[in-house]
Structure formats: structure tokens, C-alpha cells
């Protein structure tokens, strides 16, 4: 749970005068420092790379900041590949992890030299047809099924997920690609979301390393990099603790020395594709209290809604809520903090103990720097919030303007409505 909002009441009020609420605010300094901590924890490996999950916060300014800190990107669509390119990333700094992928998206990724991570064994022939031949480097996504216990409402149980290949399919896939002339191979898995148990990630590495050795034995293929996915959670709720990345790195390193080094596979690049733990704690949705309601419960209505941040309504996810200038005031009122969407699940907080909220107060929704603005939508004709970046020098940069009615109607033929019969 982050309570480290970087602006004072007066500073935030000044920002809100120039950029009306609701808006997202990201802290560049904190994101840079956090990325450096992430890299340092895994610097005990001979080769390491974090591929930031673009879906978490698809803004080229954020991607550029992370690129400057040595980070690559993990992409799942053509627009995400294009955003990565705009941030100066391509080639082996871009991992294209998609599923049910159109041919033109594979073609774009191949043109840029990005790493293509295939989701299924049948995609080998599809990719070959799309490109004319297979690329020199290919990665495959592994679904361990019931071998990996866990899962949650976000990603589901591995054996029920649509993603990845079985172990038997992978053996076939690597053998086929080797015969087709592919020279460099990777292995990927992604089996968790917002997981806080550090041993979960160590165990995932064990499963992947075992498969690496099996592929080497059965296919004569030496895996050159493994992508252990993302899924590292952040402590949204009071009392939760962040994942100890140093502990995770040491646990994986012990397995690496025991399993990978004796097999002659050192150096094997270790990769992650985290989004949430990189930017999640350092983005906030700022909104304004505009209504109050007193019926069976006490309600505070704000000018943001579920269309701006869907996680609480979609998953029942918890986000800390604070009131600017009242951080130390007694939490002696109980509210549902709600938006204006015509859905009863449009609630940012339910029966939450908070200080007294007055109309006009600026309300801060924390830990919204990943899977926040990115998951916005236009149901009810809602216009999505803009994004602001707090630069390291203290200045504020608008990195995405808020949507307008013209944006919403841009794909409609409004001029032809009157004549339509």
C-alpha cells in the first residue's frame, strides 16, 4: 500500500486548476529509482533483462523513461509494438508475446527484429507462411497446467487458461524449429498475477529450468533465455508486504547454479515481464468530490468513475483512498466512494473509514500506475482521463490529454445521420 503521494495539498490544488480532474499522475523520480532497484536485485545473474509489460501503462513517455534505465518491453499487440518503437526500443529489447495473432502483426514484429514469442505449436506454420520463413530467434510460451498450483481471478488456473503450450507440444515445437533452421531459442511462462508470495516465483524458475534441461536432452536445443513472466504483486492493502526481490533473485540463483551451470547453459539470460511492481505504486488517480448522498449508506460521489479505473468494480480490488490535506485527520466517517457510471459496481471504496470528505476535496486513489488508465473504456459515453508526469525537476508534463466529445464521436458518421433512412 503506497501512501507516498508526492504533492502537498497546495501543490495538487495548483495542478488541478490547470488540469481539471480526473487525471492520472505518475512520479518519474520514483519510477526510475524503482527500476534501478529491480535491476540491482537481479544483477547477480550473468545476464538479466526486464521487459516492461506495456499493457500496464501504454504511454511512450513512461516507456522512454524505462528504456533509459535499461528496460525492454513486452508487447501483446501492434499498437504496443509501435509505442515501443516510438520510445526507441526494438530488436531483442522487445518481446512480442501475443495470442491468436493476425499475420500483419507478426510481420511488423519481424520487420523490427523483435523477439517473437509463440503461444501455440500450430503458430509455427502460420508464422512461416506470414513471413516466408521462420526468424532466427523464436521463443515459446509454456503452460504448466496442474503442475503449477495457484491462479486467481485475474489470470485463472493455468490448466483453464487459453495461453501457452503443453510440455509435450514444446518438445515437438523446438525440434521442428531447429529442423527449420532457427538458431536461437527462448522459453517463457506466465502463470500468476499480483502474487505476493516470493517462493512462488522461485518455484516457477525451478519448473522452467527443469524444462530447459529436458529440451536440451530431447531436442538438442540450448535455450539461451528464459522469461519467467510477470505476476509480481504490490501491497495494495494495509498490512501487506512488498515482494522481497533480493530473496527471489537469490532463490533463483541457487537453482541456476545447481541446474543450469552444470548443463553448460551458462550464461542463460534471466528475464521478467513485470508491469505492476515497476509503475503500479507510483501512479495515482486524482478525482474531486462533487456529490454526497445519505440513504442506507453514506456516499461520496466523485468525478471519476469505473471507466477511469475498472479494477475495483471488475475484480473487487482494493485501492487505498486518501483525501488531499486530510492525510492525518481521524478516519471517523464510513463512506462508499462512487462514480457516475450506470453500474452499481462503480465503487472505488466500499464501507471505507475515511476523514470527513467535503464537496470540492481532492480524493487520491493510490497504486493506480499499472492497469489503471490502460484499462479505461467509453461505456456510457464516458471520456477517459488524461495523464500527467511529475518530472524529476518538479515540473508537470501532460503526457496524454483527456478525451473530448470529438474523440468519442470521431469514428461515427454524424453528418449522415439526418439523411439516413
Coordinates of C-alpha atoms in Angstrom, one line a residue:
X1 CA 0.0 0.0 0.0
X2 CA 1.5 3.3 -1.1
X3 CA 0.8 6.5 0.8
X4 CA 3.8 8.3 -0.7
X5 CA 1.8 10.8 -2.7
X6 CA 4.4 13.3 -3.9
X7 CA 2.4 16.6 -3.9
X8 CA 1.2 18.7 -1.0
X9 CA -2.4 19.9 -0.8
X10 CA -1.5 23.3 -2.2
X11 CA 0.7 21.8 -5.0
X12 CA -2.0 19.4 -6.0
X13 CA -4.7 22.2 -6.0
X14 CA -2.5 24.2 -8.3
X15 CA -2.1 21.3 -10.7
X16 CA -5.9 20.7 -10.6
X17 CA -6.5 24.3 -11.6
X18 CA -4.5 23.8 -14.8
X19 CA -5.6 20.2 -15.5
X20 CA -9.1 19.5 -14.4
X21 CA -9.9 16.3 -12.6
X22 CA -9.9 13.4 -13.0
X23 CA -6.4 12.8 -14.1
X24 CA -3.6 10.3 -13.6
X25 CA -0.3 11.4 -12.1
X26 CA 3.0 9.5 -12.4
X27 CA 6.2 10.2 -10.4
X28 CA 9.2 9.9 -12.8
X29 CA 11.8 10.0 -10.0
X30 CA 10.2 7.2 -8.1
X31 CA 9.7 5.1 -11.2
X32 CA 13.4 5.5 -12.1
X33 CA 14.5 4.6 -8.6
X34 CA 12.3 1.6 -8.5
X35 CA 13.5 0.3 -11.9
X36 CA 17.1 0.6 -10.6
X37 CA 16.2 -1.4 -7.5
X38 CA 14.6 -4.1 -9.7
X39 CA 17.7 -4.4 -11.9
X40 CA 20.1 -4.4 -9.0
X41 CA 18.3 -7.3 -7.3
X42 CA 18.8 -9.5 -10.3
X43 CA 22.3 -8.2 -11.1
X44 CA 23.6 -11.5 -9.5
X45 CA 22.8 -13.2 -12.8
X46 CA 25.3 -13.1 -15.7
X47 CA 22.6 -11.7 -17.9
X48 CA 19.3 -10.1 -16.9
X49 CA 16.6 -8.1 -18.6
X50 CA 13.2 -6.7 -17.5
X51 CA 10.7 -6.4 -20.3
X52 CA 8.1 -3.9 -19.0
X53 CA 4.6 -5.1 -19.8
X54 CA 3.3 -2.3 -22.0
X55 CA -0.3 -3.2 -21.3
X56 CA 0.2 -2.0 -17.7
X57 CA 0.8 1.7 -18.7
X58 CA 0.9 2.2 -22.5
X59 CA 2.4 5.6 -22.7
X60 CA 5.5 6.3 -24.7
X61 CA 6.8 8.8 -22.1
X62 CA 6.8 6.0 -19.4
X63 CA 8.3 3.6 -21.8
X64 CA 11.1 6.1 -22.7
X65 CA 11.9 6.6 -19.0
X66 CA 12.2 2.8 -18.5
X67 CA 14.2 2.4 -21.7
X68 CA 16.7 4.9 -20.3
X69 CA 17.0 2.7 -17.3
X70 CA 17.9 -0.3 -19.5
X71 CA 14.4 -1.8 -19.6
X72 CA 12.8 -3.5 -22.7
X73 CA 9.1 -4.0 -23.3
X74 CA 6.7 -6.9 -23.5
X75 CA 4.0 -6.3 -26.1
X76 CA 0.8 -8.1 -27.0
X77 CA -0.5 -6.1 -29.9
X78 CA 0.6 -4.0 -32.9
X79 CA 0.0 -0.6 -31.2
X80 CA 2.1 -1.7 -28.2
X81 CA 4.9 -2.7 -30.7
X82 CA 4.6 0.8 -32.3
X83 CA 4.7 2.5 -28.9
X84 CA 7.9 0.6 -28.1
X85 CA 9.4 1.8 -31.3
X86 CA 8.4 5.4 -30.5
X87 CA 10.3 5.0 -27.3
X88 CA 13.4 3.9 -29.1
X89 CA 13.0 0.2 -28.4
X90 CA 13.2 -2.6 -31.0
X91 CA 15.1 -5.8 -31.7
X92 CA 15.9 -8.0 -28.7
X93 CA 14.7 -5.2 -26.3
X94 CA 11.1 -6.0 -27.5
X95 CA 9.3 -9.3 -26.7
X96 CA 6.2 -9.9 -28.7
X97 CA 4.0 -12.1 -26.5
X98 CA 0.6 -12.4 -28.1
X99 CA -2.0 -15.0 -28.8
X100 CA -4.4 -15.5 -31.7
X101 CA -2.2 -13.1 -33.6
X102 CA -3.0 -11.6 -37.0
X103 CA -0.3 -12.2 -39.7
X104 CA 0.3 -8.5 -40.2
X105 CA 1.3 -8.1 -36.5
X106 CA 3.9 -10.9 -36.8
X107 CA 5.2 -9.2 -40.0
X108 CA 5.7 -5.9 -38.2
X109 CA 7.5 -7.5 -35.3
X110 CA 9.7 -9.5 -37.6
X111 CA 10.5 -6.3 -39.6
X112 CA 11.7 -4.6 -36.5
X113 CA 13.7 -7.6 -35.4
X114 CA 11.6 -8.0 -32.2
X115 CA 11.6 -11.4 -30.4
X116 CA 8.5 -13.4 -31.4
X117 CA 7.1 -15.5 -28.5
X118 CA 4.7 -18.1 -30.0
X119 CA 1.7 -19.1 -28.0
X120 CA 1.0 -22.4 -29.7
X121 CA 2.7 -25.1 -31.8
X122 CA 0.2 -24.6 -34.6
X123 CA 1.5 -21.0 -34.9
X124 CA 4.8 -22.3 -36.3
X125 CA 3.3 -22.9 -39.8
X126 CA 1.2 -19.8 -39.5
X127 CA 4.3 -17.7 -38.8
X128 CA 6.3 -19.3 -41.6
X129 CA 3.5 -18.6 -44.1
X130 CA 3.2 -15.0 -42.9
X131 CA 7.0 -14.3 -43.1
X132 CA 8.1 -16.7 -45.8
X133 CA 10.5 -18.3 -43.4
X134 CA 10.9 -18.6 -39.6
X135 CA 13.0 -15.9 -37.9
X136 CA 16.4 -16.8 -36.5
X137 CA 15.2 -16.4 -32.9
X138 CA 12.0 -17.9 -31.5
X139 CA 10.5 -18.2 -28.1
X140 CA 7.6 -20.4 -26.9
X141 CA 5.2 -19.9 -24.1
X142 CA 4.8 -22.8 -21.7
X143 CA 1.5 -23.6 -19.8
X144 CA 2.4 -25.9 -17.0
X145 CA -1.2 -26.8 -16.3
X146 CA -1.8 -28.5 -13.0
X147 CA 1.9 -28.8 -12.4
X148 CA 1.8 -25.2 -11.2
X149 CA -0.8 -24.6 -8.5
X150 CA -2.2 -21.1 -7.9
X151 CA -4.0 -18.7 -10.2
X152 CA -6.6 -16.1 -9.2
X153 CA -9.5 -14.2 -10.6
X154 CA -7.2 -12.2 -12.9
X155 CA -5.4 -14.9 -14.7
X156 CA -7.2 -18.1 -13.7
X157 CA -5.8 -21.6 -13.1
X158 CA -3.1 -22.5 -15.6
X159 CA -4.9 -25.6 -16.8
X160 CA -8.0 -23.4 -17.6
X161 CA -6.1 -20.6 -19.3
X162 CA -6.0 -20.2 -23.0
X163 CA -2.3 -19.4 -23.1
X164 CA 0.7 -21.4 -24.0
X165 CA 1.8 -24.9 -25.0
X166 CA 1.9 -28.2 -23.0
X167 CA 5.3 -29.8 -22.3
X168 CA 4.8 -32.4 -25.0
X169 CA 3.9 -29.8 -27.5
X170 CA 7.0 -27.8 -26.7
X171 CA 9.3 -30.8 -27.3
X172 CA 7.8 -31.1 -30.8
X173 CA 7.9 -27.3 -31.4
X174 CA 11.6 -26.9 -30.6
X175 CA 12.6 -29.9 -32.7
X176 CA 10.5 -28.6 -35.6
X177 CA 12.0 -25.1 -35.4
X178 CA 15.5 -26.5 -35.2
X179 CA 15.0 -28.5 -38.3
X180 CA 13.6 -25.3 -40.0
X181 CA 16.9 -23.5 -39.3
X182 CA 16.0 -21.4 -36.3
X183 CA 19.3 -20.6 -34.5
X184 CA 18.3 -19.0 -31.1
X185 CA 15.7 -20.1 -28.7
X186 CA 13.9 -18.8 -25.6
X187 CA 11.3 -20.2 -23.2
X188 CA 8.6 -18.2 -21.5
X189 CA 5.8 -18.7 -19.0
X190 CA 3.3 -16.5 -17.2
X191 CA 1.2 -18.2 -14.5
X192 CA 0.4 -15.6 -11.9
X193 CA -0.9 -12.0 -11.4
X194 CA -0.4 -9.8 -8.4
X195 CA 1.2 -12.7 -6.4
X196 CA 2.9 -11.6 -3.1
X197 CA 4.5 -15.0 -2.1
X198 CA 8.2 -14.8 -3.1
X199 CA 8.5 -18.5 -3.1
X200 CA 6.0 -18.7 -6.0
X201 CA 8.5 -17.2 -8.4
X202 CA 11.4 -19.3 -7.2
X203 CA 9.2 -22.4 -7.8
X204 CA 8.3 -21.1 -11.3
X205 CA 12.0 -20.9 -12.1
X206 CA 12.5 -24.5 -11.0
X207 CA 9.8 -25.7 -13.3
X208 CA 11.2 -23.7 -16.2
X209 CA 14.8 -24.8 -15.6
X210 CA 13.7 -28.5 -15.5
X211 CA 12.0 -28.0 -18.9
X212 CA 15.1 -26.2 -20.2
X213 CA 17.2 -29.3 -19.4
X214 CA 14.6 -31.7 -20.9
X215 CA 14.5 -29.7 -24.1
X216 CA 18.3 -29.8 -24.3
X217 CA 18.3 -33.6 -23.8
X218 CA 15.4 -34.4 -26.2
X219 CA 15.8 -31.8 -28.9
X220 CA 19.5 -30.9 -28.8
X221 CA 18.4 -27.3 -28.3
X222 CA 20.2 -25.0 -25.9
X223 CA 17.7 -22.4 -24.6
X224 CA 19.5 -19.0 -24.4
X225 CA 17.0 -17.0 -22.4
X226 CA 14.1 -17.7 -20.1
X227 CA 11.3 -15.3 -19.5
X228 CA 9.8 -16.1 -16.1
X229 CA 6.8 -13.8 -16.8
X230 CA 5.4 -11.2 -14.5
X231 CA 2.9 -11.5 -11.8
X232 CA 4.9 -10.0 -9.0
X233 CA 2.3 -8.2 -6.9
X234 CA 2.3 -5.0 -4.9
X235 CA 0.8 -4.5 -1.5
X236 CA -2.5 -2.7 -2.2
X237 CA -4.0 -3.4 1.2
X238 CA -2.8 -2.2 4.7
X239 CA -0.6 -4.8 6.3
X240 CA 0.6 -6.5 3.1
X241 CA 4.3 -6.5 2.4
X242 CA 6.1 -6.0 -1.0
X243 CA 7.8 -9.0 -2.6
X244 CA 11.4 -9.2 -1.5
X245 CA 13.1 -9.2 -4.9
X246 CA 16.5 -9.9 -3.4
X247 CA 15.1 -13.0 -1.8
X248 CA 13.6 -14.1 -5.1
X249 CA 16.8 -13.4 -7.0
X250 CA 18.9 -15.4 -4.5
X251 CA 16.5 -18.3 -4.6
X252 CA 16.5 -18.4 -8.4
X253 CA 20.3 -18.0 -8.5
X254 CA 20.7 -21.1 -6.2
X255 CA 18.6 -23.1 -8.7
X256 CA 20.6 -21.7 -11.6
X257 CA 23.9 -22.8 -10.1
X258 CA 22.6 -26.2 -9.3
X259 CA 20.8 -26.9 -12.6
X260 CA 21.9 -24.5 -15.4
X261 CA 25.6 -24.2 -14.9
X262 CA 26.4 -28.0 -14.8
X263 CA 24.4 -28.4 -18.0
X264 CA 26.8 -26.0 -19.8
X265 CA 24.0 -23.4 -20.4
X266 CA 25.7 -20.6 -18.5
X267 CA 25.2 -17.7 -19.3
X268 CA 21.4 -18.1 -19.6
X269 CA 19.6 -14.8 -19.7
X270 CA 17.0 -14.4 -17.0
X271 CA 14.1 -12.2 -17.9
X272 CA 10.9 -10.9 -16.3
X273 CA 8.0 -9.0 -17.9
X274 CA 6.7 -7.2 -14.9
X275 CA 4.4 -4.1 -15.2
X276 CA 2.6 -3.7 -11.8
X277 CA 5.7 -3.7 -9.5
X278 CA 7.5 -1.2 -11.7
X279 CA 5.0 1.6 -12.1
X280 CA 2.0 0.5 -10.0
X281 CA 2.9 2.2 -6.7
X282 CA 3.9 5.4 -8.5
X283 CA 0.8 6.4 -10.3
X284 CA -2.4 7.9 -8.7
X285 CA -5.9 8.7 -10.0
X286 CA -6.8 12.1 -8.7
X287 CA -10.5 13.0 -8.6
X288 CA -12.8 15.5 -6.9
X289 CA -15.7 15.0 -4.6
X290 CA -18.7 16.5 -6.3
X291 CA -21.7 14.9 -4.5
X292 CA -22.8 13.4 -1.2
X293 CA -25.7 11.2 -0.6
X294 CA -27.3 10.0 2.6
X295 CA -29.6 6.9 2.3
X296 CA -29.0 3.5 3.7
X297 CA -25.3 4.2 3.5
X298 CA -23.2 7.4 3.3
X299 CA -21.9 8.0 -0.3
X300 CA -19.4 10.4 -1.7
X301 CA -19.7 10.9 -5.5
X302 CA -16.5 11.8 -7.4
X303 CA -15.9 13.0 -10.9
X304 CA -14.0 9.8 -11.9
X305 CA -15.8 6.5 -12.4
X306 CA -15.1 2.9 -13.2
X307 CA -14.4 3.9 -16.8
X308 CA -11.2 5.6 -15.4
X309 CA -10.2 2.7 -13.1
X310 CA -12.1 -0.5 -13.5
X311 CA -10.1 -2.8 -11.1
X312 CA -12.3 -2.2 -8.0
X313 CA -15.5 -2.8 -10.0
X314 CA -14.2 -5.6 -12.1
X315 CA -12.2 -7.6 -9.6
X316 CA -13.3 -6.2 -6.2
X317 CA -9.7 -4.9 -6.0
X318 CA -8.7 -2.7 -3.1
X319 CA -7.1 0.6 -3.6
X320 CA -6.1 2.9 -0.8
X321 CA -8.0 6.2 -0.8
X322 CA -6.8 9.4 0.8
X323 CA -8.1 13.0 0.9
X324 CA -5.6 15.7 0.0
X325 CA -4.7 17.7 3.1
X326 CA -6.5 15.3 5.4
X327 CA -4.0 12.5 5.5
X328 CA -3.5 12.8 9.3
X329 CA -7.2 13.6 10.1
X330 CA -9.1 11.0 12.0
X331 CA -10.9 8.4 9.8
X332 CA -14.2 8.8 11.6
X333 CA -16.6 8.6 8.7
X334 CA -17.6 5.5 6.7
X335 CA -18.3 6.0 3.0
X336 CA -18.8 4.2 -0.3
X337 CA -16.8 6.3 -2.7
X338 CA -18.6 6.0 -6.1
X339 CA -18.6 7.3 -9.6
X340 CA -21.4 8.1 -12.1
X341 CA -21.4 5.0 -14.3
X342 CA -24.8 3.3 -14.6
X343 CA -23.5 0.2 -12.9
X344 CA -23.8 -0.5 -9.1
X345 CA -20.2 -1.9 -9.1
X346 CA -18.9 1.6 -9.9
X347 CA -17.3 1.9 -6.5
X348 CA -13.7 2.9 -5.6
X349 CA -14.2 2.1 -2.0
X350 CA -16.9 0.3 -0.1
X351 CA -17.7 1.0 3.6
X352 CA -14.3 2.6 3.9
X353 CA -13.3 4.5 7.1
X354 CA -12.1 7.9 5.9
X355 CA -11.9 11.5 7.2
X356 CA -14.9 13.7 6.6
X357 CA -15.0 14.5 2.9
X358 CA -16.3 17.9 1.8
X359 CA -17.5 18.8 -1.6
X360 CA -14.5 20.1 -3.6
X361 CA -12.0 17.9 -1.8
X362 CA -9.4 16.2 -4.0
X363 CA -9.5 12.5 -3.5
X364 CA -6.4 10.4 -4.3
X365 CA -6.7 6.8 -5.4
X366 CA -3.4 5.1 -4.8
X367 CA -1.4 2.3 -6.6
X368 CA -3.0 3.1 -9.9
X369 CA 0.1 3.3 -12.0
X370 CA -0.4 0.0 -13.7
X371 CA -3.6 -1.4 -15.2
X372 CA -5.3 1.9 -14.4
X373 CA -5.7 4.3 -17.3
X374 CA -4.8 1.4 -19.6
X375 CA -8.0 -0.4 -18.9
X376 CA -10.2 2.6 -19.3
X377 CA -13.3 2.4 -21.5
X378 CA -16.1 4.5 -23.0
X379 CA -19.2 2.8 -21.8
X380 CA -22.0 5.3 -21.0
X381 CA -20.1 7.7 -23.3
X382 CA -17.5 8.4 -20.6
X383 CA -14.4 10.3 -21.6
X384 CA -11.2 8.8 -20.4
X385 CA -8.9 10.8 -18.1
X386 CA -5.6 12.4 -19.1
X387 CA -2.2 11.5 -17.8
X388 CA 0.4 13.8 -16.1
X389 CA 4.0 13.2 -15.4
X390 CA 5.8 14.7 -12.4
X391 CA 9.3 15.3 -13.7
X392 CA 12.4 14.9 -11.7
X393 CA 12.8 18.7 -11.6
X394 CA 9.3 19.1 -10.0
X395 CA 7.6 20.3 -13.2
X396 CA 4.4 18.8 -14.5
X397 CA 4.2 17.5 -18.1
X398 CA 0.9 16.5 -19.7
X399 CA 1.7 13.2 -21.4
X400 CA -1.8 12.4 -22.6
X401 CA -4.6 14.9 -22.8
X402 CA -8.0 13.9 -21.6
X403 CA -10.5 12.7 -24.2
X404 CA -13.1 15.0 -25.7
X405 CA -16.5 14.5 -27.2
X406 CA -14.9 14.9 -30.7
X407 CA -12.6 12.0 -29.8
X408 CA -15.6 9.9 -28.8
X409 CA -17.5 10.7 -32.0
X410 CA -14.5 10.5 -34.3
X411 CA -15.4 7.1 -35.8
X412 CA -19.1 7.9 -36.2
X413 CA -20.6 9.3 -39.4
X414 CA -22.5 12.0 -37.6
X415 CA -23.0 14.1 -40.8
X416 CA -25.0 11.3 -42.4
X417 CA -27.5 10.6 -39.6
X418 CA -30.1 13.1 -40.6
X419 CA -30.3 11.7 -44.2
X420 CA -30.3 8.1 -43.0
X421 CA -33.5 6.2 -43.8

